[in-house]
PDB file of C-alpha atoms in Angstrom:
ATOM      1  CA  MET A 175      -1.461  -2.464   7.110  1.00 50.00           C
ATOM      2  CA  GLY A 176      -4.849  -2.892   8.686  1.00 59.00           C
ATOM      3  CA  ASP A 177      -4.164  -3.942  12.272  1.00 57.00           C
ATOM      4  CA  LEU A 178      -0.457  -2.954  12.185  1.00 60.00           C
ATOM      5  CA  LEU A 179      -0.787   0.790  12.710  1.00 57.00           C
ATOM      6  CA  GLY A 180      -3.186   1.313   9.818  1.00 56.00           C
ATOM      7  CA  ARG A 181      -4.631   4.814   9.816  1.00 54.00           C
ATOM      8  CA  GLY A 182      -7.260   4.866   7.082  1.00 59.00           C
ATOM      9  CA  PRO A 183     -10.253   7.237   6.976  1.00 63.00           C
ATOM     10  CA  ALA A 184     -13.291   6.514   9.140  1.00 90.00           C
ATOM     11  CA  PRO A 185     -14.620   3.440   7.332  1.00 94.00           C
ATOM     12  CA  ARG A 186     -18.338   3.878   8.048  1.00 96.00           C
ATOM     13  CA  ARG A 187     -18.432   7.468   6.860  1.00 96.00           C
ATOM     14  CA  ARG A 188     -16.369   6.421   3.861  1.00 96.00           C
ATOM     15  CA  LEU A 189     -18.838   3.645   3.028  1.00 97.00           C
ATOM     16  CA  ARG A 190     -21.730   6.094   3.078  1.00 97.00           C
ATOM     17  CA  GLU A 191     -19.817   8.409   0.742  1.00 97.00           C
ATOM     18  CA  LEU A 192     -19.116   5.551  -1.646  1.00 97.00           C
ATOM     19  CA  LEU A 193     -22.763   4.438  -1.639  1.00 97.00           C
ATOM     20  CA  ALA A 194     -23.824   7.990  -2.526  1.00 96.00           C
ATOM     21  CA  ALA A 195     -21.501   8.151  -5.559  1.00 96.00           C
ATOM     22  CA  PRO A 196     -23.083   8.112  -9.035  1.00 95.00           C
ATOM     23  CA  GLU A 197     -21.375   4.855 -10.077  1.00 96.00           C
ATOM     24  CA  PRO A 198     -22.073   1.487  -8.407  1.00 98.00           C
ATOM     25  CA  LEU A 199     -19.737   0.477  -5.608  1.00 98.00           C
ATOM     26  CA  VAL A 200     -18.164  -2.905  -6.425  1.00 98.00           C
ATOM     27  CA  ALA A 201     -17.586  -5.213  -3.453  1.00 98.00           C
ATOM     28  CA  PRO A 202     -15.841  -8.554  -4.079  1.00 98.00           C
ATOM     29  CA  GLY A 203     -16.381 -11.231  -1.474  1.00 98.00           C
ATOM     30  CA  ALA A 204     -13.737 -12.163   1.083  1.00 98.00           C
ATOM     31  CA  TYR A 205     -13.960 -15.312   3.164  1.00 98.00           C
ATOM     32  CA  ASP A 206     -10.854 -14.664   5.296  1.00 98.00           C
ATOM     33  CA  ALA A 207      -8.243 -12.018   6.055  1.00 98.00           C
ATOM     34  CA  LEU A 208      -5.990 -13.066   3.162  1.00 98.00           C
ATOM     35  CA  THR A 209      -8.689 -12.670   0.529  1.00 98.00           C
ATOM     36  CA  ALA A 210      -9.646  -9.334   2.107  1.00 98.00           C
ATOM     37  CA  ARG A 211      -6.053  -8.109   1.731  1.00 97.00           C
ATOM     38  CA  LEU A 212      -5.958  -9.267  -1.882  1.00 98.00           C
ATOM     39  CA  ILE A 213      -9.185  -7.376  -2.607  1.00 98.00           C
ATOM     40  CA  GLU A 214      -7.769  -4.210  -1.067  1.00 97.00           C
ATOM     41  CA  GLN A 215      -4.460  -4.601  -2.909  1.00 97.00           C
ATOM     42  CA  ALA A 216      -6.348  -5.044  -6.200  1.00 98.00           C
ATOM     43  CA  GLY A 217      -7.684  -1.517  -5.728  1.00 98.00           C
ATOM     44  CA  PHE A 218     -11.247  -2.086  -4.578  1.00 98.00           C
ATOM     45  CA  ASP A 219     -12.757   0.446  -2.184  1.00 98.00           C
ATOM     46  CA  VAL A 220     -14.720  -1.995  -0.036  1.00 98.00           C
ATOM     47  CA  VAL A 221     -14.626  -5.641   1.061  1.00 98.00           C
ATOM     48  CA  TYR A 222     -17.702  -7.829   1.430  1.00 98.00           C
ATOM     49  CA  MET A 223     -17.514 -10.668   3.967  1.00 98.00           C
ATOM     50  CA  THR A 224     -19.456 -13.489   2.348  1.00 98.00           C
ATOM     51  CA  GLY A 225     -21.421 -15.849   4.568  1.00 97.00           C
ATOM     52  CA  PHE A 226     -21.313 -18.517   1.851  1.00 96.00           C
ATOM     53  CA  GLY A 227     -17.511 -18.336   1.636  1.00 97.00           C
ATOM     54  CA  THR A 228     -17.080 -18.019   5.392  1.00 98.00           C
ATOM     55  CA  THR A 229     -19.089 -21.192   5.951  1.00 97.00           C
ATOM     56  CA  ALA A 230     -17.200 -23.047   3.228  1.00 97.00           C
ATOM     57  CA  SER A 231     -13.798 -21.973   4.531  1.00 97.00           C
ATOM     58  CA  LEU A 232     -14.405 -22.426   8.257  1.00 97.00           C
ATOM     59  CA  ILE A 233     -16.272 -25.742   8.271  1.00 97.00           C
ATOM     60  CA  GLY A 234     -16.218 -26.937   4.659  1.00 97.00           C
ATOM     61  CA  ARG A 235     -20.004 -27.015   4.461  1.00 97.00           C
ATOM     62  CA  PRO A 236     -22.768 -25.239   2.489  1.00 94.00           C
ATOM     63  CA  ASP A 237     -24.417 -22.001   3.549  1.00 93.00           C
ATOM     64  CA  VAL A 238     -27.495 -23.436   5.271  1.00 94.00           C
ATOM     65  CA  GLY A 239     -27.349 -21.700   8.649  1.00 93.00           C
ATOM     66  CA  LEU A 240     -24.717 -23.903  10.278  1.00 95.00           C
ATOM     67  CA  LEU A 241     -22.440 -21.120  11.531  1.00 96.00           C
ATOM     68  CA  THR A 242     -23.229 -19.223  14.712  1.00 96.00           C
ATOM     69  CA  GLY A 243     -23.168 -15.473  15.052  1.00 97.00           C
ATOM     70  CA  THR A 244     -20.015 -15.761  17.141  1.00 97.00           C
ATOM     71  CA  GLU A 245     -18.167 -17.557  14.346  1.00 98.00           C
ATOM     72  CA  MET A 246     -19.290 -15.020  11.744  1.00 98.00           C
ATOM     73  CA  ILE A 247     -18.380 -12.040  13.910  1.00 98.00           C
ATOM     74  CA  ASP A 248     -14.958 -13.500  14.752  1.00 98.00           C
ATOM     75  CA  ASN A 249     -14.266 -13.842  11.044  1.00 98.00           C
ATOM     76  CA  ALA A 250     -15.443 -10.280  10.441  1.00 98.00           C
ATOM     77  CA  ARG A 251     -13.110  -9.016  13.166  1.00 98.00           C
ATOM     78  CA  ARG A 252     -10.118 -10.709  11.536  1.00 97.00           C
ATOM     79  CA  ILE A 253     -11.034  -9.322   8.126  1.00 98.00           C
ATOM     80  CA  VAL A 254     -11.476  -5.790   9.471  1.00 97.00           C
ATOM     81  CA  SER A 255      -8.083  -5.939  11.190  1.00 95.00           C
ATOM     82  CA  ALA A 256      -6.379  -6.929   7.929  1.00 95.00           C
ATOM     83  CA  VAL A 257      -7.540  -4.001   5.753  1.00 96.00           C
ATOM     84  CA  ASP A 258      -8.127  -0.269   5.893  1.00 95.00           C
ATOM     85  CA  VAL A 259     -11.088  -0.136   3.483  1.00 97.00           C
ATOM     86  CA  PRO A 260     -14.662  -0.481   4.783  1.00 98.00           C
ATOM     87  CA  VAL A 261     -15.981  -4.008   5.345  1.00 98.00           C
ATOM     88  CA  ILE A 262     -19.613  -4.982   4.775  1.00 98.00           C
ATOM     89  CA  ALA A 263     -20.539  -8.235   6.503  1.00 98.00           C
ATOM     90  CA  ASP A 264     -23.258 -10.807   6.056  1.00 98.00           C
ATOM     91  CA  ALA A 265     -25.208 -11.004   9.320  1.00 98.00           C
ATOM     92  CA  ASP A 266     -27.732 -13.608   8.094  1.00 97.00           C
ATOM     93  CA  THR A 267     -30.986 -13.404  10.088  1.00 97.00           C
ATOM     94  CA  GLY A 268     -29.377 -11.713  13.079  1.00 97.00           C
ATOM     95  CA  TYR A 269     -29.140 -15.190  14.662  1.00 97.00           C
ATOM     96  CA  GLY A 270     -32.506 -15.173  16.348  1.00 95.00           C
ATOM     97  CA  ASN A 271     -35.291 -12.774  17.252  1.00 97.00           C
ATOM     98  CA  ALA A 272     -35.198  -9.004  17.773  1.00 97.00           C
ATOM     99  CA  LEU A 273     -33.276  -9.355  21.041  1.00 97.00           C
ATOM    100  CA  ASN A 274     -30.625 -11.427  19.270  1.00 97.00           C
ATOM    101  CA  VAL A 275     -30.471  -8.754  16.575  1.00 98.00           C
ATOM    102  CA  VAL A 276     -29.591  -6.167  19.225  1.00 98.00           C
ATOM    103  CA  ARG A 277     -26.619  -8.221  20.327  1.00 98.00           C
ATOM    104  CA  THR A 278     -25.638  -9.059  16.739  1.00 98.00           C
ATOM    105  CA  VAL A 279     -25.584  -5.420  15.650  1.00 98.00           C
ATOM    106  CA  GLN A 280     -23.577  -4.339  18.677  1.00 98.00           C
ATOM    107  CA  ALA A 281     -21.086  -7.182  18.244  1.00 98.00           C
ATOM    108  CA  TYR A 282     -20.541  -6.460  14.553  1.00 98.00           C
ATOM    109  CA  GLU A 283     -20.138  -2.787  15.333  1.00 97.00           C
ATOM    110  CA  GLN A 284     -17.563  -3.609  18.013  1.00 97.00           C
ATOM    111  CA  ALA A 285     -15.774  -5.810  15.474  1.00 97.00           C
ATOM    112  CA  GLY A 286     -15.253  -2.719  13.336  1.00 96.00           C
ATOM    113  CA  VAL A 287     -17.355  -3.492  10.283  1.00 98.00           C
ATOM    114  CA  ALA A 288     -18.824  -0.560   8.379  1.00 98.00           C
ATOM    115  CA  GLY A 289     -22.170  -2.203   7.663  1.00 98.00           C
ATOM    116  CA  ILE A 290     -24.140  -5.444   7.731  1.00 98.00           C
ATOM    117  CA  HIS A 291     -27.086  -6.960   5.946  1.00 98.00           C
ATOM    118  CA  LEU A 292     -29.934  -8.631   7.793  1.00 98.00           C
ATOM    119  CA  GLU A 293     -32.402 -10.881   5.971  1.00 97.00           C
ATOM    120  CA  ASP A 294     -36.000 -11.920   6.511  1.00 97.00           C
ATOM    121  CA  GLN A 295     -35.531 -15.666   6.179  1.00 96.00           C
ATOM    122  CA  VAL A 296     -36.707 -18.178   8.723  1.00 96.00           C
ATOM    123  CA  SER A 297     -33.822 -19.492  10.817  1.00 90.00           C
ATOM    124  CA  PRO A 298     -31.890 -21.612   9.997  1.00 90.00           C
ATOM    125  CA  LYS A 299     -31.477 -19.735   6.745  1.00 93.00           C
ATOM    126  CA  LYS A 300     -30.144 -20.867   3.376  1.00 85.00           C
ATOM    127  CA  CYS A 301     -28.037 -19.230   0.715  1.00 90.00           C
ATOM    128  CA  GLY A 302     -30.294 -16.850  -1.196  1.00 85.00           C
ATOM    129  CA  HIS A 303     -29.760 -18.756  -4.444  1.00 90.00           C
ATOM    130  CA  MET A 304     -30.730 -22.160  -3.030  1.00 82.00           C
ATOM    131  CA  SER A 305     -34.215 -23.655  -3.104  1.00 85.00           C
ATOM    132  CA  GLY A 306     -36.333 -24.391  -0.035  1.00 88.00           C
ATOM    133  CA  LYS A 307     -36.212 -20.950   1.592  1.00 92.00           C
ATOM    134  CA  ALA A 308     -38.917 -19.580   3.885  1.00 95.00           C
ATOM    135  CA  VAL A 309     -39.476 -16.044   5.163  1.00 97.00           C
ATOM    136  CA  ILE A 310     -40.729 -14.666   8.457  1.00 97.00           C
ATOM    137  CA  PRO A 311     -43.792 -12.370   8.585  1.00 97.00           C
ATOM    138  CA  ARG A 312     -43.151  -8.836   7.406  1.00 98.00           C
ATOM    139  CA  ALA A 313     -44.092  -7.380  10.791  1.00 98.00           C
ATOM    140  CA  GLU A 314     -41.536  -9.563  12.543  1.00 98.00           C
ATOM    141  CA  MET A 315     -38.757  -8.359  10.243  1.00 98.00           C
ATOM    142  CA  VAL A 316     -39.855  -4.764  10.756  1.00 98.00           C
ATOM    143  CA  GLY A 317     -39.477  -5.319  14.491  1.00 98.00           C
ATOM    144  CA  LYS A 318     -36.003  -6.769  14.001  1.00 98.00           C
ATOM    145  CA  LEU A 319     -34.990  -3.721  11.965  1.00 98.00           C
ATOM    146  CA  HIS A 320     -36.343  -1.358  14.606  1.00 98.00           C
ATOM    147  CA  ALA A 321     -34.174  -3.250  17.098  1.00 98.00           C
ATOM    148  CA  ALA A 322     -31.144  -2.977  14.812  1.00 98.00           C
ATOM    149  CA  VAL A 323     -31.573   0.781  14.411  1.00 98.00           C
ATOM    150  CA  GLU A 324     -31.816   1.322  18.143  1.00 98.00           C
ATOM    151  CA  ALA A 325     -28.919  -1.021  18.864  1.00 98.00           C
ATOM    152  CA  ARG A 326     -26.296   0.718  16.758  1.00 97.00           C
ATOM    153  CA  ARG A 327     -24.151   3.227  18.594  1.00 97.00           C
ATOM    154  CA  ASP A 328     -22.552   4.829  15.530  1.00 97.00           C
ATOM    155  CA  PRO A 329     -25.179   6.489  13.304  1.00 96.00           C
ATOM    156  CA  ASP A 330     -22.862   5.949  10.315  1.00 97.00           C
ATOM    157  CA  PHE A 331     -23.052   2.161  10.748  1.00 98.00           C
ATOM    158  CA  VAL A 332     -24.887   1.016   7.590  1.00 98.00           C
ATOM    159  CA  LEU A 333     -27.908  -1.273   7.939  1.00 98.00           C
ATOM    160  CA  ILE A 334     -28.816  -3.166   4.779  1.00 98.00           C
ATOM    161  CA  ALA A 335     -32.212  -4.885   4.794  1.00 98.00           C
ATOM    162  CA  ARG A 336     -32.386  -7.980   2.616  1.00 98.00           C
ATOM    163  CA  THR A 337     -35.584  -9.708   1.599  1.00 97.00           C
ATOM    164  CA  ASP A 338     -35.684 -13.237   0.226  1.00 96.00           C
ATOM    165  CA  ALA A 339     -39.409 -13.051  -0.436  1.00 96.00           C
ATOM    166  CA  ALA A 340     -39.156 -12.964  -4.240  1.00 95.00           C
ATOM    167  CA  ALA A 341     -38.565 -16.728  -4.389  1.00 92.00           C
ATOM    168  CA  VAL A 342     -41.149 -17.485  -1.696  1.00 95.00           C
ATOM    169  CA  THR A 343     -44.109 -15.117  -1.896  1.00 95.00           C
ATOM    170  CA  GLY A 344     -43.377 -13.315  -5.169  1.00 96.00           C
ATOM    171  CA  LEU A 345     -41.682 -10.185  -6.428  1.00 97.00           C
ATOM    172  CA  SER A 346     -44.548  -7.870  -5.515  1.00 97.00           C
ATOM    173  CA  ASP A 347     -44.356  -8.919  -1.866  1.00 97.00           C
ATOM    174  CA  ALA A 348     -40.570  -8.529  -1.919  1.00 97.00           C
ATOM    175  CA  ILE A 349     -40.939  -4.939  -3.146  1.00 98.00           C
ATOM    176  CA  ASP A 350     -43.627  -4.170  -0.557  1.00 98.00           C
ATOM    177  CA  ARG A 351     -41.414  -5.643   2.151  1.00 98.00           C
ATOM    178  CA  ALA A 352     -38.470  -3.531   0.978  1.00 98.00           C
ATOM    179  CA  ARG A 353     -40.539  -0.359   1.299  1.00 98.00           C
ATOM    180  CA  ALA A 354     -41.596  -1.370   4.801  1.00 98.00           C
ATOM    181  CA  TYR A 355     -37.987  -2.066   5.733  1.00 98.00           C
ATOM    182  CA  VAL A 356     -36.917   1.451   4.729  1.00 98.00           C
ATOM    183  CA  GLU A 357     -39.711   2.866   6.856  1.00 98.00           C
ATOM    184  CA  ALA A 358     -38.337   0.766   9.726  1.00 98.00           C
ATOM    185  CA  GLY A 359     -34.948   2.473   9.365  1.00 98.00           C
ATOM    186  CA  ALA A 360     -32.912   0.456   6.851  1.00 98.00           C
ATOM    187  CA  ASP A 361     -30.296   2.514   4.993  1.00 98.00           C
ATOM    188  CA  VAL A 362     -29.933   0.248   1.955  1.00 98.00           C
ATOM    189  CA  LEU A 363     -32.249  -2.314   0.302  1.00 98.00           C
ATOM    190  CA  PHE A 364     -31.314  -5.766  -0.983  1.00 97.00           C
ATOM    191  CA  VAL A 365     -33.954  -7.718  -2.914  1.00 97.00           C
ATOM    192  CA  GLU A 366     -32.348 -11.129  -3.248  1.00 96.00           C
ATOM    193  CA  ALA A 367     -32.380 -13.442  -6.269  1.00 91.00           C
ATOM    194  CA  PRO A 368     -34.639 -11.955  -8.953  1.00 95.00           C
ATOM    195  CA  THR A 369     -34.514 -14.493 -11.770  1.00 93.00           C
ATOM    196  CA  SER A 370     -34.851 -12.380 -14.922  1.00 96.00           C
ATOM    197  CA  GLU A 371     -33.643  -9.050 -16.237  1.00 97.00           C
ATOM    198  CA  GLU A 372     -37.278  -7.958 -16.362  1.00 97.00           C
ATOM    199  CA  ASP A 373     -37.661  -8.665 -12.639  1.00 97.00           C
ATOM    200  CA  ILE A 374     -34.426  -6.846 -11.883  1.00 97.00           C
ATOM    201  CA  ALA A 375     -35.683  -3.809 -13.786  1.00 97.00           C
ATOM    202  CA  THR A 376     -39.014  -3.996 -11.959  1.00 98.00           C
ATOM    203  CA  VAL A 377     -37.230  -3.924  -8.596  1.00 98.00           C
ATOM    204  CA  ALA A 378     -35.018  -1.026  -9.675  1.00 97.00           C
ATOM    205  CA  GLU A 379     -37.942   1.009 -10.988  1.00 97.00           C
ATOM    206  CA  ALA A 380     -40.219   0.311  -8.025  1.00 98.00           C
ATOM    207  CA  LEU A 381     -37.569   1.226  -5.452  1.00 98.00           C
ATOM    208  CA  SER A 382     -35.850   4.057  -7.302  1.00 96.00           C
ATOM    209  CA  GLY A 383     -35.341   6.958  -4.925  1.00 95.00           C
ATOM    210  CA  VAL A 384     -36.525   4.945  -1.926  1.00 97.00           C
ATOM    211  CA  ALA A 385     -33.025   3.887  -0.805  1.00 97.00           C
ATOM    212  CA  PRO A 386     -29.724   2.757  -2.340  1.00 98.00           C
ATOM    213  CA  LEU A 387     -30.095  -0.709  -3.878  1.00 98.00           C
ATOM    214  CA  VAL A 388     -27.905  -3.821  -3.784  1.00 98.00           C
ATOM    215  CA  PHE A 389     -27.340  -6.073  -6.811  1.00 98.00           C
ATOM    216  CA  ASN A 390     -26.076  -9.490  -5.785  1.00 97.00           C
ATOM    217  CA  TRP A 391     -24.047 -10.780  -8.769  1.00 97.00           C
ATOM    218  CA  ALA A 392     -23.872 -14.273  -7.274  1.00 93.00           C
ATOM    219  CA  GLU A 393     -21.486 -16.226  -9.480  1.00 94.00           C
ATOM    220  CA  GLY A 394     -23.484 -19.092 -10.969  1.00 92.00           C
ATOM    221  CA  GLY A 395     -26.616 -18.135  -9.029  1.00 90.00           C
ATOM    222  CA  ARG A 396     -30.193 -17.570 -10.137  1.00 91.00           C
ATOM    223  CA  THR A 397     -29.882 -13.878 -10.986  1.00 93.00           C
ATOM    224  CA  PRO A 398     -28.866 -13.123 -14.598  1.00 94.00           C
ATOM    225  CA  PRO A 399     -25.242 -11.918 -14.856  1.00 94.00           C
ATOM    226  CA  LEU A 400     -25.799  -8.377 -16.101  1.00 97.00           C
ATOM    227  CA  SER A 401     -22.929  -6.144 -17.187  1.00 97.00           C
ATOM    228  CA  LEU A 402     -21.786  -3.492 -14.746  1.00 98.00           C
ATOM    229  CA  GLU A 403     -22.886  -0.871 -17.276  1.00 98.00           C
ATOM    230  CA  ARG A 404     -26.441  -2.242 -17.262  1.00 98.00           C
ATOM    231  CA  ILE A 405     -26.462  -2.468 -13.470  1.00 98.00           C
ATOM    232  CA  ALA A 406     -25.419   1.190 -13.304  1.00 98.00           C
ATOM    233  CA  GLU A 407     -28.078   2.125 -15.858  1.00 98.00           C
ATOM    234  CA  LEU A 408     -30.724   0.500 -13.678  1.00 98.00           C
ATOM    235  CA  GLY A 409     -29.564   2.588 -10.705  1.00 97.00           C
ATOM    236  CA  PHE A 410     -28.068   0.047  -8.308  1.00 98.00           C
ATOM    237  CA  SER A 411     -25.613   1.506  -5.778  1.00 98.00           C
ATOM    238  CA  LEU A 412     -23.777  -1.599  -4.499  1.00 98.00           C
ATOM    239  CA  VAL A 413     -22.730  -4.681  -6.474  1.00 98.00           C
ATOM    240  CA  LEU A 414     -21.638  -7.810  -4.613  1.00 98.00           C
ATOM    241  CA  TYR A 415     -19.466 -10.501  -6.208  1.00 98.00           C
ATOM    242  CA  PRO A 416     -19.768 -12.838  -3.235  1.00 97.00           C
ATOM    243  CA  ILE A 417     -18.219 -16.201  -4.075  1.00 97.00           C
ATOM    244  CA  GLY A 418     -15.783 -15.728  -6.963  1.00 97.00           C
ATOM    245  CA  THR A 419     -12.797 -15.718  -4.632  1.00 98.00           C
ATOM    246  CA  VAL A 420     -13.703 -18.998  -2.934  1.00 98.00           C
ATOM    247  CA  LEU A 421     -14.419 -20.613  -6.318  1.00 98.00           C
ATOM    248  CA  ALA A 422     -11.070 -19.403  -7.667  1.00 97.00           C
ATOM    249  CA  ALA A 423      -9.245 -20.667  -4.586  1.00 97.00           C
ATOM    250  CA  THR A 424     -10.927 -24.045  -4.949  1.00 98.00           C
ATOM    251  CA  ALA A 425      -9.844 -24.325  -8.581  1.00 97.00           C
ATOM    252  CA  GLY A 426      -6.269 -23.298  -7.758  1.00 97.00           C
ATOM    253  CA  VAL A 427      -5.879 -25.716  -4.854  1.00 98.00           C
ATOM    254  CA  ARG A 428      -7.390 -28.559  -6.889  1.00 98.00           C
ATOM    255  CA  ALA A 429      -4.909 -27.946  -9.701  1.00 97.00           C
ATOM    256  CA  LEU A 430      -1.954 -27.891  -7.324  1.00 98.00           C
ATOM    257  CA  LEU A 431      -3.035 -31.074  -5.567  1.00 98.00           C
ATOM    258  CA  GLU A 432      -3.518 -32.850  -8.876  1.00 98.00           C
ATOM    259  CA  THR A 433       0.081 -31.975  -9.787  1.00 98.00           C
ATOM    260  CA  VAL A 434       1.349 -33.318  -6.465  1.00 98.00           C
ATOM    261  CA  ARG A 435      -0.722 -36.480  -6.855  1.00 98.00           C
ATOM    262  CA  LYS A 436       0.598 -37.140 -10.367  1.00 98.00           C
ATOM    263  CA  ASP A 437       4.222 -36.030  -9.965  1.00 98.00           C
ATOM    264  CA  GLY A 438       4.884 -36.575  -6.290  1.00 98.00           C
ATOM    265  CA  THR A 439       5.999 -32.934  -5.857  1.00 98.00           C
ATOM    266  CA  PRO A 440       4.457 -29.513  -6.601  1.00 97.00           C
ATOM    267  CA  ALA A 441       7.454 -28.447  -8.763  1.00 97.00           C
ATOM    268  CA  ALA A 442       5.551 -28.337 -12.063  1.00 97.00           C
ATOM    269  CA  ALA A 443       2.881 -26.088 -10.608  1.00 96.00           C
ATOM    270  CA  LEU A 444       5.208 -23.556  -8.986  1.00 96.00           C
ATOM    271  CA  PRO A 445       5.853 -21.367 -12.080  1.00 95.00           C
ATOM    272  CA  GLY A 446       2.185 -20.351 -12.032  1.00 93.00           C
ATOM    273  CA  LEU A 447       2.205 -19.434  -8.343  1.00 96.00           C
ATOM    274  CA  PRO A 448       3.588 -16.460  -6.424  1.00 96.00           C
ATOM    275  CA  SER A 449       7.104 -17.094  -5.196  1.00 96.00           C
ATOM    276  CA  PHE A 450       7.755 -17.394  -1.475  1.00 96.00           C
ATOM    277  CA  GLY A 451       9.195 -13.878  -1.455  1.00 96.00           C
ATOM    278  CA  GLU A 452       6.310 -12.396  -3.436  1.00 96.00           C
ATOM    279  CA  PHE A 453       3.809 -13.959  -1.079  1.00 95.00           C
ATOM    280  CA  THR A 454       5.506 -12.776   2.095  1.00 95.00           C
ATOM    281  CA  ASP A 455       5.687  -9.290   0.573  1.00 95.00           C
ATOM    282  CA  LEU A 456       1.982  -9.181  -0.205  1.00 93.00           C
ATOM    283  CA  ILE A 457       1.038 -10.251   3.339  1.00 93.00           C
ATOM    284  CA  GLY A 458       3.162  -7.467   4.787  1.00 92.00           C
ATOM    285  CA  LEU A 459       6.592  -8.813   5.733  1.00 93.00           C
ATOM    286  CA  PRO A 460       8.399  -5.618   4.622  1.00 93.00           C
ATOM    287  CA  GLU A 461       6.154  -3.522   6.873  1.00 91.00           C
ATOM    288  CA  VAL A 462       6.804  -5.908   9.756  1.00 90.00           C
ATOM    289  CA  GLY A 463      10.537  -5.454   9.210  1.00 91.00           C
ATOM    290  CA  GLU A 464      10.178  -1.682   9.233  1.00 90.00           C
ATOM    291  CA  LEU A 465       8.239  -1.799  12.488  1.00 88.00           C
ATOM    292  CA  GLU A 466      10.840  -4.072  14.054  1.00 88.00           C
ATOM    293  CA  GLN A 467      13.532  -1.531  13.195  1.00 89.00           C
ATOM    294  CA  ARG A 468      11.388   1.365  14.329  1.00 86.00           C
ATOM    295  CA  PHE A 469      10.595  -0.030  17.749  1.00 88.00           C
ATOM    296  CA  ALA A 470      13.696  -2.126  18.433  1.00 83.00           C
ATOM    297  CA  GLY A 471      15.580   0.662  20.202  1.00 69.00           C
ATOM    298  CA  GLU A 472      19.281   0.591  20.966  1.00 53.00           C
ATOM    299  CA  ALA A 473      19.095  -2.810  22.616  1.00 54.00           C
ATOM    300  CA  GLY A 474      17.648  -4.276  19.381  1.00 49.00           C
TER     301      GLY A 474
END
């Protein structure tokens, strides 16, 4: 039950095992503890905390660098406490310079996440599939990654280096940056937002054997929506589906509210929703009842 006496395997070691498997690791995006639980209950081996969805859910705004590191880490802590599977979290730019990265890495590690990704955008950043991005110098990002490596206390904590350079300075620079980021100590590489299958294949070929690679299957984004079979064929190790859950929630809430607006009650929409009992079951009420009985004692 996550925070209620959950006793899963060591999540960071488990994440490294999953990344080393021959098939890509699929990580749907969670924007809160409820979506994280639903991802775990659906049978996925890892949860990805999306910065896009976190921003949308916490403040109802786009992913343009409005959230602070504290807000992101608090959300990560809640997500980690709700599930037993490893959690990978978006850590944006590290929320400042190399010194800020030190604090960011330590805070995420204390929150219990299994890994984070750090990107080379100028702060305030933007969603990787939006226009108007800018990147910091390669040497500055290398310094931030050196800081991240030295800051982590658990050597199993996974550091994913993301570059947004493809849309700014070109694919060749993005690949060169990725190589430099591995040399700086990154465990996994994330070349964001290639815009054609040819570019995706170029990234995969150029970085094959350098480090495990991330494919960001951003729903509706600039990267072509390849099949999982093709992604596996190209050799990617981690596939993110970052915003499908927040899009689905938006569609569901809109439909319910339209019913209430038209009919005056939600009655017509209820047959398509979980019942009250089903919902309380899926968020752990039976386990809570068992714990109450277990710890109540004779006085209870």
